[in-house]
C-alpha angles and dihedrals in degrees: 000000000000125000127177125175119199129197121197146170113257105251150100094278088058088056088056098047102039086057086056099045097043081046093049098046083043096057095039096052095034100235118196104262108001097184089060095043089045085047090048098052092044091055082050100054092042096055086047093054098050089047089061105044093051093045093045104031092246093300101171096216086079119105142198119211119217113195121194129187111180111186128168091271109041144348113250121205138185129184120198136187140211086220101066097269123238115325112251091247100052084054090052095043094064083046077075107047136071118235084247085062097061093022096121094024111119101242138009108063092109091071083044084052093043097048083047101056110026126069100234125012126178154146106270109195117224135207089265096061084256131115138230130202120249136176133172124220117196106231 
């Protein structure tokens, strides 16, 4: 089993990075369908990042966490925020929709895409009260 936790600032250059880094992990350990789990995490820590920005009026010494567990059956990620992540119920809620349904809102077709690609996909609660997002892939 591997397992890597990255910490980053919340900004454009952790987008980027993180892309290269989930690509890279993706293509060494054969996942099932790189091109969806790369997609996924990229909608995540988009949506972190986002989070973070708004809350803290774009302070850089906000961060967003990036866990990866990698094991012989599946990769395992989870994306965190400073700025209390996602509420459990908005998470749920998308588990609901269709990705037509929110097509032209203007915000909430990344979860859809997620639920979509990836193989599991769920509100994961923290020690802060917050959640994370995290979502499986089968390699």
């Amino acid at each position: 089993m591997y397992e890597m936790v990255l910490r980053c600032p919340a900004n454009v250059e952790t987008i980027e990075l993180c892309d290269l880094i989930i690509d890279s992990l993706a293509s060494f350990f054969v996942v099932r369908d790189r091109q969806a789990l790369v997609l996924s995490v990229h909608e995540a820590i988009i949506n972190a990042v986002e989070a973070v920005r708004t809350q803290f009026d774009n302070d850089d010494a906000c961060h967003i966490t990036v866990s990866v567990r990698i094991t012989a059956e599946e990769v395992t990620i989870l994306v965190a925020d400073a700025a209390n992540g996602l509420s459990k119920q908005h998470i749920e809620s998308r588990q609901e929709k269709r990705l037509e349904d929110v097509l032209l809102e203007e915000s909430g077709r990344g979860l859809l895409l997620m639920r979509e690609l990836m193989d599991d996909l769920w509100a994961e609660p923290l020690e802060n009260g917050a959640y994370a997002i995290g979502m499986k892939m089968r390699r």
